[in-house]
Short mmCIF file of C-alpha atoms and ligand atoms in Angstrom, two decimals:
data_model
loop_
_atom_site.label_atom_id
_atom_site.label_comp_id
_atom_site.label_asym_id
_atom_site.label_seq_id
_atom_site.Cartn_x
_atom_site.Cartn_y
_atom_site.Cartn_z
CA UNK U 40 120.85 123.48 170.55
CA UNK U 41 123.40 125.16 172.80
CA UNK U 42 124.97 122.87 175.39
CA UNK U 43 127.62 124.84 177.19
CA UNK U 44 126.35 128.21 178.14
CA UNK U 45 126.52 130.60 181.04
CA UNK U 46 123.46 131.87 182.86
CA UNK U 47 123.63 135.25 184.61
CA UNK U 48 121.03 136.23 187.17
CA UNK U 49 120.75 139.92 188.03
CA UNK U 50 119.00 140.98 191.24
CA UNK U 51 118.55 144.63 192.22
CA UNK U 52 118.52 144.87 195.99
CA UNK U 53 117.49 147.81 198.09
CA UNK U 54 117.33 146.99 201.80
CA UNK U 55 116.94 143.27 201.16
CA UNK U 56 119.23 142.00 203.94
CA UNK U 57 116.57 139.62 205.20
CA UNK U 58 115.90 138.13 201.79
CA UNK U 59 119.31 137.55 200.22
CA UNK U 60 120.22 134.33 201.99
CA UNK U 61 116.84 132.75 201.36
CA UNK U 62 116.98 133.88 197.75
CA UNK U 63 120.34 132.18 197.25
CA UNK U 64 119.21 129.07 199.08
CA UNK U 65 116.45 128.66 196.51
CA UNK U 66 118.30 129.98 193.48
CA UNK U 67 121.66 128.20 193.60
CA UNK U 68 120.40 124.58 193.37
CA UNK U 69 118.58 125.51 190.17
CA UNK U 70 121.56 127.30 188.63
CA UNK U 71 123.98 124.51 189.51
CA UNK U 72 122.28 122.31 186.94
CA UNK U 73 123.74 124.45 184.16
CA UNK U 74 127.31 124.35 182.98
CA UNK U 75 128.17 127.84 184.19
CA UNK U 76 126.38 130.58 186.09
CA UNK U 77 126.86 133.83 187.95
CA UNK U 78 124.60 135.70 190.32
CA UNK U 79 124.93 139.49 190.41
CA UNK U 80 123.29 141.46 193.17
CA UNK U 81 123.16 145.19 192.60
CA UNK U 82 123.16 146.89 195.96
CA UNK U 83 121.24 150.07 195.27
CA UNK U 84 122.49 152.14 198.20
CA UNK U 85 120.85 149.98 200.86
CA UNK U 86 120.75 151.35 204.37
CA UNK U 87 120.68 147.96 206.06
CA UNK U 88 123.12 145.04 206.15
CA UNK U 89 122.65 144.16 202.47
CA UNK U 90 126.25 144.93 201.49
CA UNK U 91 127.93 143.02 204.32
CA UNK U 92 125.73 139.99 203.67
CA UNK U 93 126.65 140.15 200.00
CA UNK U 94 130.34 140.29 200.90
CA UNK U 95 129.91 137.23 203.06
CA UNK U 96 128.02 135.38 200.31
CA UNK U 97 130.72 136.19 197.77
CA UNK U 98 133.34 134.67 200.05
CA UNK U 99 131.29 131.51 200.42
CA UNK U 100 130.59 131.17 196.72
CA UNK U 101 132.73 133.13 194.24
CA UNK U 102 129.99 132.84 191.60
CA UNK U 103 127.87 135.18 193.73
CA UNK U 104 128.88 138.72 192.84
CA UNK U 105 127.80 142.18 193.80
CA UNK U 106 127.95 145.66 192.37
CA UNK U 107 127.43 148.26 195.04
CA UNK U 108 126.19 151.77 194.18
CA UNK U 109 127.47 154.94 195.81
CA UNK U 110 123.88 155.81 196.74
CA UNK U 111 120.32 154.85 195.84
CA UNK U 112 119.83 155.28 192.09
CA UNK U 113 116.56 153.40 191.74
CA UNK U 114 115.39 150.03 190.51
CA UNK U 115 115.72 150.80 186.79
CA UNK U 116 119.33 151.96 187.14
CA UNK U 117 120.12 148.89 189.23
CA UNK U 118 118.76 146.65 186.50
CA UNK U 119 120.81 148.47 183.96
CA UNK U 120 123.99 148.11 186.00
CA UNK U 121 123.34 144.39 186.36
CA UNK U 122 123.07 144.06 182.58
CA UNK U 123 126.25 146.10 182.12
CA UNK U 124 128.21 143.73 184.35
CA UNK U 125 126.66 140.42 183.33
CA UNK U 126 128.68 138.17 181.05
CA UNK U 127 126.28 135.25 180.56
CA UNK U 128 124.98 133.92 177.26
CA UNK U 129 121.59 134.70 178.69
CA UNK U 130 120.78 137.12 181.50
CA UNK U 131 117.79 136.78 183.82
CA UNK U 132 116.64 139.80 185.81
CA UNK U 133 114.40 139.30 188.83
CA UNK U 134 113.51 140.86 192.19
CA UNK U 135 115.56 139.97 195.23
CA UNK U 136 112.51 139.66 197.50
CA UNK U 137 111.38 136.22 196.21
CA UNK U 138 108.28 137.64 194.57
CA UNK U 139 109.44 136.29 191.25
CA UNK U 140 109.44 132.49 191.54
CA UNK U 141 112.85 130.90 190.94
CA UNK U 142 111.00 127.78 189.76
CA UNK U 143 110.30 129.64 186.50
CA UNK U 144 113.98 129.81 185.60
CA UNK U 145 114.29 126.35 183.90
CA UNK U 146 111.19 127.13 181.85
CA UNK U 147 112.61 130.50 180.79
CA UNK U 148 115.92 128.93 179.82
CA UNK U 149 114.12 126.23 177.82
CA UNK U 150 112.20 128.91 175.92
CA UNK U 151 115.50 130.63 175.18
CA UNK U 152 117.09 127.36 174.06
CA UNK U 153 114.20 126.85 171.67
CA UNK U 154 114.97 130.15 170.00
CA UNK U 155 113.39 133.02 171.93
CA UNK U 156 115.67 136.03 172.27
CA UNK U 157 113.63 137.74 174.97
CA UNK U 158 111.59 135.68 177.42
CA UNK U 159 109.12 137.99 179.17
CA UNK U 160 106.90 137.00 182.03
CA UNK U 161 103.32 138.03 182.65
CA UNK U 162 102.02 138.30 186.18
CA UNK U 163 98.72 136.54 186.66
CA UNK U 164 96.39 138.44 188.93
CA UNK U 165 96.23 136.95 192.39
CA UNK U 166 95.74 138.02 195.96
CA UNK U 167 99.45 138.17 196.76
CA UNK U 168 99.43 141.66 195.39
CA UNK U 169 97.53 144.42 197.05
CA UNK U 170 94.30 145.62 195.46
CA UNK U 171 95.71 149.11 195.04
CA UNK U 172 98.82 147.81 193.30
CA UNK U 173 96.83 145.66 190.88
CA UNK U 174 94.44 148.46 189.97
CA UNK U 175 97.08 151.17 189.61
CA UNK U 176 99.23 148.86 187.52
CA UNK U 177 96.35 148.02 185.16
CA UNK U 178 95.41 151.68 184.88
CA UNK U 179 99.00 152.53 184.07
CA UNK U 180 99.26 150.01 181.24
CA UNK U 181 95.97 151.24 179.76
CA UNK U 182 97.14 154.87 179.83
CA UNK U 183 100.54 153.90 178.45
CA UNK U 184 98.87 152.02 175.59
CA UNK U 185 96.70 155.04 174.83
CA UNK U 186 99.40 157.68 175.11
CA UNK U 187 102.15 155.87 173.22
CA UNK U 188 102.38 153.25 170.55
CA UNK U 189 104.06 150.87 172.95
CA UNK U 190 101.53 148.26 173.98
CA UNK U 191 103.19 146.67 176.96
CA UNK U 192 100.88 143.87 178.08
CA UNK U 193 99.28 144.16 181.48
CA UNK U 194 101.22 142.49 184.24
CA UNK U 195 104.59 142.87 182.55
CA UNK U 196 107.35 143.06 185.12
CA UNK U 197 111.10 143.33 185.19
CA UNK U 198 111.36 139.55 185.45
CA UNK U 199 112.73 138.33 182.16
CA UNK U 200 115.47 136.56 180.29
CA UNK U 201 117.53 138.34 177.65
CA UNK U 202 119.83 136.79 175.10
CA UNK U 203 123.41 138.09 175.08
CA UNK U 204 122.89 139.96 171.83
CA UNK U 205 119.89 141.80 173.31
CA UNK U 206 122.00 142.74 176.32
CA UNK U 207 124.75 144.02 174.02
CA UNK U 208 122.22 146.10 172.09
CA UNK U 209 120.78 147.44 175.32
CA UNK U 210 124.17 148.50 176.63
CA UNK U 211 124.64 150.68 173.56
CA UNK U 212 121.70 152.91 174.37
CA UNK U 213 122.79 156.18 175.87
CA UNK U 214 119.34 157.18 177.07
CA UNK U 215 119.71 158.08 180.70
CA UNK U 216 116.13 157.93 181.83
CA UNK U 217 115.48 154.48 180.44
CA UNK U 218 112.10 152.87 181.02
CA UNK U 219 113.18 149.27 180.56
CA UNK U 220 109.74 147.69 180.32
CA UNK U 221 108.79 149.80 177.33
CA UNK U 222 112.24 149.80 175.81
CA UNK U 223 112.53 146.02 175.75
CA UNK U 224 109.18 145.87 174.02
CA UNK U 225 110.28 148.50 171.52
CA UNK U 226 113.50 146.60 170.73
CA UNK U 227 111.77 143.85 168.80
CA UNK U 228 113.62 140.50 168.53
CA UNK U 229 111.90 137.19 169.00
CA UNK U 230 109.88 137.65 172.20
CA UNK U 231 107.76 135.18 174.11
CA UNK U 232 105.62 135.59 177.22
CA UNK U 233 105.34 133.10 180.06
CA UNK U 234 102.65 133.48 182.73
CA UNK U 235 103.61 133.28 186.38
CA UNK U 236 102.06 133.68 189.80
CA UNK U 237 103.53 136.48 191.86
CA UNK U 238 104.42 135.42 195.39
CA UNK U 239 104.27 137.42 198.59
CA UNK U 240 107.34 139.38 199.55
CA UNK U 241 109.47 137.09 201.75
CA UNK U 242 110.53 139.73 204.29
CA UNK U 243 110.52 143.50 204.53
CA UNK U 244 108.43 146.09 202.74
CA UNK U 245 107.96 147.18 199.19
CA UNK U 246 109.94 150.32 198.46
CA UNK U 247 107.64 151.29 195.62
CA UNK U 248 105.46 153.85 197.28
CA UNK U 249 102.55 155.41 195.42
CA UNK U 250 104.73 158.42 194.67
CA UNK U 251 107.50 156.28 193.19
CA UNK U 252 105.01 154.31 191.12
CA UNK U 253 103.58 157.54 189.75
CA UNK U 254 107.06 158.76 188.89
CA UNK U 255 107.80 155.50 187.08
CA UNK U 256 104.48 155.76 185.25
CA UNK U 257 105.20 159.33 184.16
CA UNK U 258 108.68 158.42 182.96
CA UNK U 259 107.14 155.51 181.02
CA UNK U 260 104.67 157.76 179.29
CA UNK U 261 107.07 160.60 178.51
CA UNK U 262 109.92 158.38 177.37
CA UNK U 263 107.78 156.75 174.73
CA UNK U 264 105.87 159.48 173.11
CA UNK U 265 104.92 163.08 172.79
CA UNK U 266 101.20 162.50 173.11
CA UNK U 267 100.90 164.86 176.12
CA UNK U 268 102.44 167.59 173.96
CA UNK U 269 99.94 166.91 171.21
CA UNK U 270 97.22 167.43 173.76
CA UNK U 271 98.03 171.15 173.51
CA UNK U 272 97.15 171.27 169.83
CA UNK U 273 93.96 169.30 170.35
CA UNK U 274 92.75 171.42 173.27
CA UNK U 275 93.73 174.61 171.46
CA UNK U 276 91.76 173.51 168.45
CA UNK U 277 88.69 172.71 170.53
CA UNK U 278 88.68 176.00 172.47
CA UNK U 279 89.24 178.00 169.29
CA UNK U 280 86.32 176.27 167.60
CA UNK U 281 84.06 176.90 170.58
CA UNK U 282 85.13 180.56 170.69
CA UNK U 283 84.53 180.96 166.98
CA UNK U 284 81.05 179.43 167.18
CA UNK U 285 80.22 181.71 170.07
CA UNK U 286 81.39 184.75 168.11
CA UNK U 287 79.16 183.71 165.20
CA UNK U 288 76.23 183.42 167.56
CA UNK U 289 76.79 186.87 169.06
CA UNK U 290 77.17 188.47 165.63
CA UNK U 291 74.03 186.78 164.37
CA UNK U 292 72.04 187.99 167.36
CA UNK U 293 73.36 191.51 167.03
CA UNK U 294 72.69 191.84 163.30
CA UNK U 295 69.50 189.90 162.78
CA UNK U 296 67.65 190.21 166.06
CA UNK U 297 67.10 192.95 168.54
CA UNK U 298 67.81 190.71 171.51
CA UNK U 299 70.31 191.91 174.10
CA UNK U 300 73.17 189.40 174.04
CA UNK U 301 75.88 191.08 176.09
CA UNK U 302 74.32 189.74 179.25
CA UNK U 303 76.56 188.28 181.92
CA UNK U 304 80.19 188.63 182.73
CA UNK U 305 79.95 185.06 184.06
CA UNK U 306 80.47 183.48 180.67
CA UNK U 307 83.49 185.71 180.08
CA UNK U 308 84.96 184.84 183.43
CA UNK U 309 84.40 181.12 182.96
CA UNK U 310 86.02 181.04 179.56
CA UNK U 311 88.98 183.11 180.73
CA UNK U 312 89.50 180.74 183.64
CA UNK U 313 89.18 177.63 181.55
CA UNK U 314 91.52 178.84 178.85
CA UNK U 315 93.96 180.13 181.45
CA UNK U 316 93.90 176.75 183.17
CA UNK U 317 94.47 174.87 179.96
CA UNK U 318 97.38 177.14 179.11
CA UNK U 319 99.01 176.57 182.47
CA UNK U 320 98.65 172.81 182.14
CA UNK U 321 100.18 172.86 178.69
CA UNK U 322 103.06 175.05 179.83
CA UNK U 323 103.61 172.57 182.64
CA UNK U 324 103.78 169.68 180.21
CA UNK U 325 106.17 171.64 177.96
CA UNK U 326 108.28 172.25 181.04
CA UNK U 327 108.34 168.55 181.89
CA UNK U 328 109.68 167.66 178.47
CA UNK U 329 112.14 170.53 178.56
CA UNK U 330 113.36 169.19 181.90
CA UNK U 331 113.78 165.72 180.45
CA UNK U 332 115.79 167.12 177.53
CA UNK U 333 117.91 169.08 179.99
CA UNK U 334 118.62 165.98 182.07
CA UNK U 335 119.49 163.91 179.02
CA UNK U 336 121.86 166.52 177.58
CA UNK U 337 123.93 166.46 180.75
CA UNK U 338 124.95 162.89 179.91
CA UNK U 339 125.30 161.99 183.51
CA UNK U 340 125.77 158.29 184.20
CA UNK U 341 122.67 156.38 185.35
CA UNK U 342 124.57 155.10 188.37
CA UNK U 343 127.91 155.26 190.16
CA UNK U 344 129.60 152.19 191.58
CA UNK U 345 131.53 152.36 194.81
CA UNK U 346 132.69 148.75 194.95
CA UNK U 347 132.23 145.56 193.02
CA UNK U 348 133.51 142.02 192.65
CA UNK U 349 133.23 142.23 188.86
CA UNK U 350 134.63 144.42 186.16
CA UNK U 351 132.42 145.80 183.44
CA UNK U 352 132.05 143.76 180.25
CA UNK U 353 132.45 145.80 177.07
N1 UDP Z 86 114.77 148.06 194.34
C1 UDP Z 86 115.96 148.69 194.01
N2 UDP Z 86 116.05 150.05 194.19
C2 UDP Z 86 115.03 150.79 194.67
C3 UDP Z 86 113.80 150.13 194.96
C4 UDP Z 86 113.71 148.78 194.78
O1 UDP Z 86 116.91 148.07 193.58
O2 UDP Z 86 115.20 152.00 194.82
C5 UDP Z 86 114.67 146.60 194.15
C6 UDP Z 86 114.16 145.82 195.34
O3 UDP Z 86 115.20 145.45 196.21
C7 UDP Z 86 113.50 144.63 194.70
C8 UDP Z 86 112.98 145.18 193.38
O4 UDP Z 86 113.72 146.36 193.14
O5 UDP Z 86 114.42 143.59 194.43
C9 UDP Z 86 111.50 145.48 193.42
O6 UDP Z 86 111.22 146.36 194.48
P1 UDP Z 86 110.00 146.20 195.48
O7 UDP Z 86 109.88 144.78 195.93
O8 UDP Z 86 110.18 147.22 196.55
O9 UDP Z 86 108.78 146.59 194.55
P2 UDP Z 86 107.42 145.78 194.26
O10 UDP Z 86 107.78 144.32 194.12
O11 UDP Z 86 106.56 146.03 195.43
O12 UDP Z 86 106.91 146.39 192.99
MG1 MG Z 87 108.72 143.21 195.50
#
């Protein structure tokens, strides 16, 4: 079993000025039990005092570091930056708002010491999360499971421990629009899941609005499969079959009976509208994927750093 190892804790922070000091007050006593540690806050273009507080904290304790973005690049990019800069033998990512209990850290490290390469956590449903958030999150994981072959368990969050070799592998991916939750699952390795109770946000407000959650959900679905594209073939097949059956019916009536079948224009109108609608939807989906390809081919970095107390590990 490893004895001397370094623990890195990565915390994305967007407007978390009120939470940082409390976070460190709870986190540091736990980390001090290990032989070496570092805490890396990723300031994701906060508009409040987050950066100046981080500068102050770094002066107080040189093991508390920060990487400050040039603007807001989003939670997933902040996580990625934290992993890029972390140098620990294991790296823990967690929220900076105290929703992820620091008390879980020793348990996660123990699981890692007993051989797990990725220690995931699973949020147990409780009332500290809003009803809407719980329902939309469950719905999302069901759709994701259906649309892709990535079966991320319900309640998975970006609160996890990664072994150094997983971090190294992760750094090598050049995918810009990375959906970490699915990607980690896709990576394989020896993974375990630990349940935890989500706490209430210490101070401030969640920055994941419904719109942002939907964007994250869409990026999760599109980055892991082409099922929406396949929908085109399926719908096309169905409408063609229906059209063909209808044509058979009309022909039969015309040839074998003397009934008048060319009755309403309503049926024509309805089918034109439906097929037109389906076509527009499919073109939209094609466009979405085309857009994603376009964004990826530009090879833009996922984030830009304006200042930092660390240099990037290679
Ligand atoms: N966060 C970030 N960039 C953003 C939005 C959020 O780095 O653009 C951070 C935030 O500071 C927090 C974590 O991501 O540490 C989770 O965000 P939040 O608490 O707003 O989401 P929720 O817990 O409600 O899902
Ligand atoms: Mg939160």
